[in-house]
Amino acid sequence: MNRETRRLGLKWKIGGIFTGVMLVLGLFAIAVVYRLTQETLRDQLDKRALAIATNFSDAAAGHIAGKNLLALHALARK
């Protein structure tokens, strides 16, 4: 094998470097978007859980004070 067939051309070197850089930047962008999406969804889930718990506790207070377990069960199922 002579030297001419083993060497990569300048086009292949530039193309390989460009592809490698784009791959690294693409993976970085995917990681950032994944992290931001995860944080946003977690925040929305926490807010929704707090709203549901607050509404349920407000609605259940009267049933608990009156010891009306049947109505409390129906409220929990609803």
Coordinates of N, CA and C in Angstrom, one line a residue:
M1 N 0.8 -1.2 0.0 CA 0.0 0.0 0.0 C 0.9 1.2 0.0
N2 N 0.7 2.1 -0.9 CA 1.5 3.3 -0.9 C 0.9 4.4 -0.1
R3 N 1.6 5.5 0.0 CA 1.1 6.6 0.9 C -0.1 7.3 0.3
E4 N -0.3 7.4 -1.0 CA -1.4 8.1 -1.6 C -2.7 7.4 -1.3
T5 N -2.8 6.1 -1.2 CA -4.1 5.5 -0.9 C -4.5 5.5 0.6
R6 N -3.5 5.7 1.5 CA -3.8 5.7 2.9 C -4.2 7.1 3.4
R7 N -3.8 8.1 2.7 CA -4.1 9.5 3.2 C -5.5 9.9 2.9
L8 N -6.1 10.6 3.8 CA -7.4 11.2 3.6 C -7.2 12.5 2.9
G9 N -8.2 12.8 2.1 CA -8.1 14.1 1.4 C -8.6 15.2 2.3
L10 N -8.3 16.5 1.9 CA -8.7 17.6 2.7 C -10.2 17.7 2.9
K11 N -11.0 17.4 1.8 CA -12.4 17.4 1.9 C -13.0 16.4 3.0
W12 N -12.4 15.2 3.0 CA -12.8 14.3 4.0 C -12.5 14.7 5.4
K13 N -11.3 15.4 5.6 CA -11.0 15.9 6.9 C -11.9 17.0 7.4
I14 N -12.2 17.9 6.5 CA -13.1 19.0 6.9 C -14.5 18.5 7.1
G15 N -14.9 17.6 6.2 CA -16.3 17.0 6.4 C -16.4 16.2 7.7
G16 N -15.3 15.5 8.1 CA -15.4 14.7 9.3 C -15.4 15.6 10.5
I17 N -14.6 16.7 10.5 CA -14.6 17.6 11.6 C -15.9 18.3 11.7
F18 N -16.5 18.7 10.6 CA -17.8 19.4 10.6 C -18.9 18.4 11.2
T19 N -18.8 17.2 10.7 CA -19.8 16.2 11.2 C -19.7 16.0 12.7
G20 N -18.4 15.9 13.2 CA -18.2 15.7 14.6 C -18.7 16.8 15.4
V21 N -18.4 18.0 15.0 CA -18.8 19.2 15.7 C -20.4 19.3 15.7
M22 N -21.0 19.1 14.6 CA -22.4 19.1 14.5 C -23.1 18.0 15.4
L23 N -22.5 16.9 15.5 CA -23.0 15.8 16.3 C -22.9 16.2 17.8
V24 N -21.8 16.8 18.2 CA -21.6 17.2 19.6 C -22.6 18.3 20.0
L25 N -22.7 19.3 19.1 CA -23.7 20.4 19.3 C -25.1 19.9 19.3
G26 N -25.4 19.0 18.5 CA -26.8 18.4 18.4 C -27.1 17.7 19.7
L27 N -26.2 16.9 20.2 CA -26.4 16.2 21.5 C -26.5 17.1 22.6
F28 N -25.7 18.2 22.6 CA -25.8 19.2 23.7 C -27.2 19.9 23.6
A29 N -27.7 20.2 22.4 CA -29.0 20.9 22.3 C -30.1 20.0 22.8
I30 N -30.0 18.7 22.5 CA -31.0 17.7 22.9 C -31.0 17.6 24.4
A31 N -29.8 17.6 25.0 CA -29.7 17.5 26.5 C -30.3 18.8 27.2
V32 N -30.1 19.9 26.6 CA -30.6 21.2 27.2 C -32.1 21.2 27.1
V33 N -32.7 20.8 25.9 CA -34.1 20.8 25.7 C -34.8 19.8 26.7
Y34 N -34.1 18.6 26.8 CA -34.7 17.6 27.7 C -34.7 18.1 29.1
R35 N -33.7 18.7 29.6 CA -33.6 19.2 30.9 C -34.6 20.3 31.2
L36 N -34.8 21.2 30.3 CA -35.8 22.3 30.4 C -37.2 21.8 30.4
T37 N -37.4 20.8 29.5 CA -38.8 20.2 29.4 C -39.1 19.5 30.7
Q38 N -38.1 18.7 31.2 CA -38.3 18.0 32.5 C -38.6 18.9 33.6
E39 N -37.9 20.0 33.7 CA -38.1 21.0 34.8 C -39.5 21.6 34.7
T40 N -39.9 22.0 33.5 CA -41.2 22.6 33.2 C -42.3 21.7 33.6
L41 N -42.2 20.5 33.1 CA -43.3 19.5 33.4 C -43.4 19.2 34.9
R42 N -42.3 19.1 35.6 CA -42.3 18.8 37.0 C -42.9 20.0 37.7
D43 N -42.6 21.2 37.3 CA -43.2 22.4 37.9 C -44.7 22.4 37.7
Q44 N -45.2 22.1 36.5 CA -46.6 22.1 36.2 C -47.3 21.0 37.0
L45 N -46.7 19.9 37.1 CA -47.3 18.8 37.9 C -47.4 19.1 39.4
D46 N -46.4 19.8 39.9 CA -46.4 20.2 41.3 C -47.5 21.3 41.5
K47 N -47.7 22.2 40.6 CA -48.7 23.2 40.7 C -50.1 22.6 40.7
R48 N -50.3 21.6 39.7 CA -51.6 21.0 39.6 C -51.9 20.1 40.8
A49 N -50.9 19.4 41.3 CA -51.2 18.6 42.5 C -51.5 19.5 43.7
L50 N -50.9 20.6 43.8 CA -51.2 21.6 44.9 C -52.7 22.1 44.8
A51 N -53.1 22.4 43.5 CA -54.4 22.9 43.3 C -55.5 21.8 43.6
I52 N -55.2 20.6 43.2 CA -56.1 19.5 43.4 C -56.2 19.2 44.9
A53 N -55.1 19.2 45.6 CA -55.1 19.0 47.1 C -55.8 20.1 47.8
T54 N -55.6 21.3 47.4 CA -56.3 22.4 48.1 C -57.8 22.3 47.9
N55 N -58.2 22.1 46.6 CA -59.7 22.0 46.3 C -60.3 20.8 47.1
F56 N -59.6 19.7 47.1 CA -60.2 18.5 47.8 C -60.3 18.8 49.3
S57 N -59.3 19.4 49.9 CA -59.3 19.6 51.3 C -60.4 20.6 51.7
D58 N -60.6 21.6 50.8 CA -61.7 22.6 51.1 C -63.1 21.9 51.0
A59 N -63.2 21.0 50.0 CA -64.5 20.4 49.8 C -64.8 19.3 50.8
A60 N -63.7 18.7 51.3 CA -63.8 17.6 52.3 C -64.0 18.0 53.7
A61 N -63.7 19.3 54.0 CA -63.7 19.7 55.4 C -65.1 19.6 56.0
G62 N -66.1 19.9 55.3 CA -67.5 19.8 55.9 C -67.9 18.4 56.1
H63 N -67.5 17.5 55.2 CA -67.8 16.1 55.4 C -67.1 15.4 56.5
I64 N -65.8 15.8 56.7 CA -65.0 15.3 57.8 C -65.6 15.8 59.1
A65 N -65.9 17.1 59.2 CA -66.5 17.6 60.4 C -67.8 17.0 60.8
G66 N -68.6 16.7 59.8 CA -69.9 16.0 60.0 C -69.8 14.5 60.1
K67 N -68.6 14.0 59.9 CA -68.4 12.5 59.9 C -69.3 11.8 58.9
N68 N -69.5 12.4 57.8 CA -70.3 11.8 56.7 C -69.3 11.1 55.8
L69 N -69.0 9.8 56.1 CA -68.1 9.0 55.4 C -68.5 8.7 54.0
L70 N -69.8 8.5 53.8 CA -70.4 8.1 52.5 C -70.2 9.3 51.5
A71 N -70.5 10.5 51.9 CA -70.3 11.7 51.1 C -68.8 11.9 50.8
L72 N -68.0 11.7 51.8 CA -66.5 11.9 51.7 C -66.0 10.9 50.7
H73 N -66.5 9.7 50.7 CA -66.0 8.6 49.7 C -66.5 9.0 48.3
A74 N -67.7 9.5 48.2 CA -68.2 9.9 46.9 C -67.4 11.1 46.4
L75 N -67.0 12.0 47.3 CA -66.2 13.2 46.8 C -64.8 12.7 46.4
A76 N -64.2 11.8 47.1 CA -62.9 11.3 46.7 C -62.9 10.5 45.4
R77 N -64.0 9.8 45.1 CA -64.1 9.1 43.9 C -64.3 10.1 42.7
K78 N -65.0 11.2 43.0 CA -65.3 12.2 42.0 C -64.0 12.9 41.6

